[in-house]
XYZ file of C-alpha atoms in Angstrom:
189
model
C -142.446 -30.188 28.813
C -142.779 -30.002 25.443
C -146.693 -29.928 25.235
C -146.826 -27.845 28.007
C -144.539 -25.241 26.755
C -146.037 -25.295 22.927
C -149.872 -25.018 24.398
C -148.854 -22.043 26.658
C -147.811 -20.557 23.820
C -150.391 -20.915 21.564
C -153.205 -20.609 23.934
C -151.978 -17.243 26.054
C -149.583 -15.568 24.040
C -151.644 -12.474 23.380
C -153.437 -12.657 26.822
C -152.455 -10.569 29.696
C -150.073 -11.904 32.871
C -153.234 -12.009 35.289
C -155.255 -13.765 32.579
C -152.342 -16.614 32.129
C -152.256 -17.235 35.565
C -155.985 -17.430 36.314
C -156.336 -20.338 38.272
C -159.396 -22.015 36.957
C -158.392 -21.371 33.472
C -155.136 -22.901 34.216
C -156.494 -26.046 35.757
C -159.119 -26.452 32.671
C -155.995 -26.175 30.442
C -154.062 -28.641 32.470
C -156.751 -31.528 32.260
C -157.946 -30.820 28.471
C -153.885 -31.379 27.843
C -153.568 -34.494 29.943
C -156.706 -36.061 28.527
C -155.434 -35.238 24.843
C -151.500 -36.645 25.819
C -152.354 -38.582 28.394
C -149.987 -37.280 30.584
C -150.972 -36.722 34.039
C -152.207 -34.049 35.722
C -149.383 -33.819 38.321
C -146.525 -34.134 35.763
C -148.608 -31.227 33.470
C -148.626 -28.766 36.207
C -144.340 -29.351 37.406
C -143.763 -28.720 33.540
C -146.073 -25.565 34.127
C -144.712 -24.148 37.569
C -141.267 -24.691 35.291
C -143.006 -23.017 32.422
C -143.985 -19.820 34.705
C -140.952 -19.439 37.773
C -138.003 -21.201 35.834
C -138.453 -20.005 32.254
C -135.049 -20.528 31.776
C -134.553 -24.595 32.433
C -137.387 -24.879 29.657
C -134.925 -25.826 27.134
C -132.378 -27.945 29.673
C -135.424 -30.249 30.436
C -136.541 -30.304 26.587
C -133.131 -31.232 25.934
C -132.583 -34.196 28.844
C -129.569 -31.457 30.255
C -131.667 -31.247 33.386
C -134.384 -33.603 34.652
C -138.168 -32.410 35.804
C -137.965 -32.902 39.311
C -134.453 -30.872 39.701
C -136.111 -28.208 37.406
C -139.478 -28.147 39.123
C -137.364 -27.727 42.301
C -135.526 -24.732 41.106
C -139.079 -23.224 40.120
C -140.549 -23.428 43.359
C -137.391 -21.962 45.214
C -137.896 -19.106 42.439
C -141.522 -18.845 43.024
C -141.530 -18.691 46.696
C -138.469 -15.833 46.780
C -140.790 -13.925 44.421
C -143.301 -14.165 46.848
C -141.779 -13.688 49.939
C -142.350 -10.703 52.139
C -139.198 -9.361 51.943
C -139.124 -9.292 47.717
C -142.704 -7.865 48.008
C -141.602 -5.357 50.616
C -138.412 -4.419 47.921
C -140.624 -4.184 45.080
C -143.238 -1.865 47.327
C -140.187 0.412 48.624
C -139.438 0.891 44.596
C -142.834 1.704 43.884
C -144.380 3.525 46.633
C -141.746 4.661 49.042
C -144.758 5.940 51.461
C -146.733 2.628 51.748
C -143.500 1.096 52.770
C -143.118 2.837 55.002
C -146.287 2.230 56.585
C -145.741 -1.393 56.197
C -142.413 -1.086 58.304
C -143.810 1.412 60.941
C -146.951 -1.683 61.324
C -149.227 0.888 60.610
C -150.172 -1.282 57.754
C -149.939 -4.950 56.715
C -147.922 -5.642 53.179
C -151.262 -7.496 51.761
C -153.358 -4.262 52.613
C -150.185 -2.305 51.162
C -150.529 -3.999 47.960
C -154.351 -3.686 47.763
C -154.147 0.037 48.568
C -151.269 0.038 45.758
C -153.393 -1.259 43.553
C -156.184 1.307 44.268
C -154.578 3.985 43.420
C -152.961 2.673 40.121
C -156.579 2.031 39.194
C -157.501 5.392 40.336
C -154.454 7.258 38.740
C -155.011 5.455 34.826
C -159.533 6.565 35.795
C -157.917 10.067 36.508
C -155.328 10.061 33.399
C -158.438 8.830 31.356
C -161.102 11.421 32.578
C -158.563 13.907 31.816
C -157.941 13.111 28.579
C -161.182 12.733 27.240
C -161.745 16.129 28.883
C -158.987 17.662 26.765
C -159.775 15.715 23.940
C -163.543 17.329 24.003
C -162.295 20.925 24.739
C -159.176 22.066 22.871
C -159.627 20.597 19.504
C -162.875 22.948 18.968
C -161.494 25.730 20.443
C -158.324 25.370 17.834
C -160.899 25.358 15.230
C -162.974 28.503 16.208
C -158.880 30.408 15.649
C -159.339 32.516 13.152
C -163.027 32.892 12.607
C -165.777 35.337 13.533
C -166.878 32.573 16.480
C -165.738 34.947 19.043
C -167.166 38.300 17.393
C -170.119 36.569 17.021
C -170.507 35.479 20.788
C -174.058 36.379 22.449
C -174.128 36.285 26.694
C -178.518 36.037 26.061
C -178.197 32.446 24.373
C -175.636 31.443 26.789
C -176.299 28.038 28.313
C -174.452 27.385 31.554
C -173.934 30.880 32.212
C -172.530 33.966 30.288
C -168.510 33.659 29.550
C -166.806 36.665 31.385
C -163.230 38.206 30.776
C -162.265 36.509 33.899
C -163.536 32.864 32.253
C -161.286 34.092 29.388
C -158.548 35.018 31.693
C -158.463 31.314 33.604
C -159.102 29.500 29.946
C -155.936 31.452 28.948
C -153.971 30.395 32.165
C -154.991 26.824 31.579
C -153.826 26.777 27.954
C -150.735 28.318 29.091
C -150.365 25.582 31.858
C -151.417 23.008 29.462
C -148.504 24.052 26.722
C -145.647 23.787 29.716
C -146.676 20.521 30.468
C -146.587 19.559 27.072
C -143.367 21.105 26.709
C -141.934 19.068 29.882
C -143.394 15.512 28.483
C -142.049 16.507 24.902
C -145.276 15.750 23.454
C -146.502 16.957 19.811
């Protein structure tokens, strides 16, 4: 347990949950430990299901409080509630009241629930991204040109995607306005 615990640590403490619990990665690490202990494979991985679903009787085992078995037990009741429809069904209600919903109607499975959940988390952070680079392009030069002669100087015949107009000028204000509310409501700087 001790091995198992120290090389988790060392190994994936700066990696990411999905990385640590990549299954091929976690088998590799499994043998390469057993060959260099010589402690087998099966005892490795009840000392890892501990490791991951029973965090918590680490230290009891380590200690001779609570034996491997009875711990590795305890992890796999712990492991199979966290996996069980009704936890994931919880956890989707929390998070997405609407797929949920969906899910209970039988509209919609709770696997494709959790792969459409997915999708749009990945889809909201692309959004969240493209938006902010967008900003991040557009207002910072426009704070800059405050002040100067940029706008005085302004000529419609070397326009390049079109002339501005005072109606381009009236939605850019509208947007700035709409931009310094939301900033205002997220108490940003």
């Amino acid at each position: 347990m001790i091995t198992v615990k120290a090389r988790s640590v060392s190994e994936h403490g700066d990696r990411s949950e999905s990385e640590q619990t990549a299954r091929s990665e976690t088998e590799q690490t499994a043998r390469s430990l057993g060959e260099e202990t010589g402690i087998s494979l099966a005892l490795i991985g009840r000392a890892g299901t501990v490791l991951r679903h029973a965090p918590d009787l680490v230290d009891p085992v380590i200690s001779g409080a609570m034996g491997l078995d009875e711990a590795y037990t305890v992890a796999r009741e712990n492991k199979a509630k966290a996996n069980s429809a009704e936890v994931q069904l919880a956890r989707l209600r929390e998070e997405d009241p609407e797929l949920a919903e969906r899910v209970v109607e039988g509209t919609l499975t709770l696997a494709g629930a959790w792969a459409e959940r997915t999708e749009r988390v990945e889809e909201d952070k692309r959004q969240r991204r493209v938006a902010t680079r967008l900003l991040d392009e557009l207002v910072p030069p426009l704070a800059q040109a405050r002040g100067t002669r940029t706008f005085a100087r302004y000529d419609p015949a070397y326009a390049g995607s079109g002339p501005i107009t005072r109606e381009t000028i009236a939605h850019a204000m509208t947007a700035l306005s709409e931009m310094d509310q939301v900033w205002q409501e997220r108490d940003l700087p």
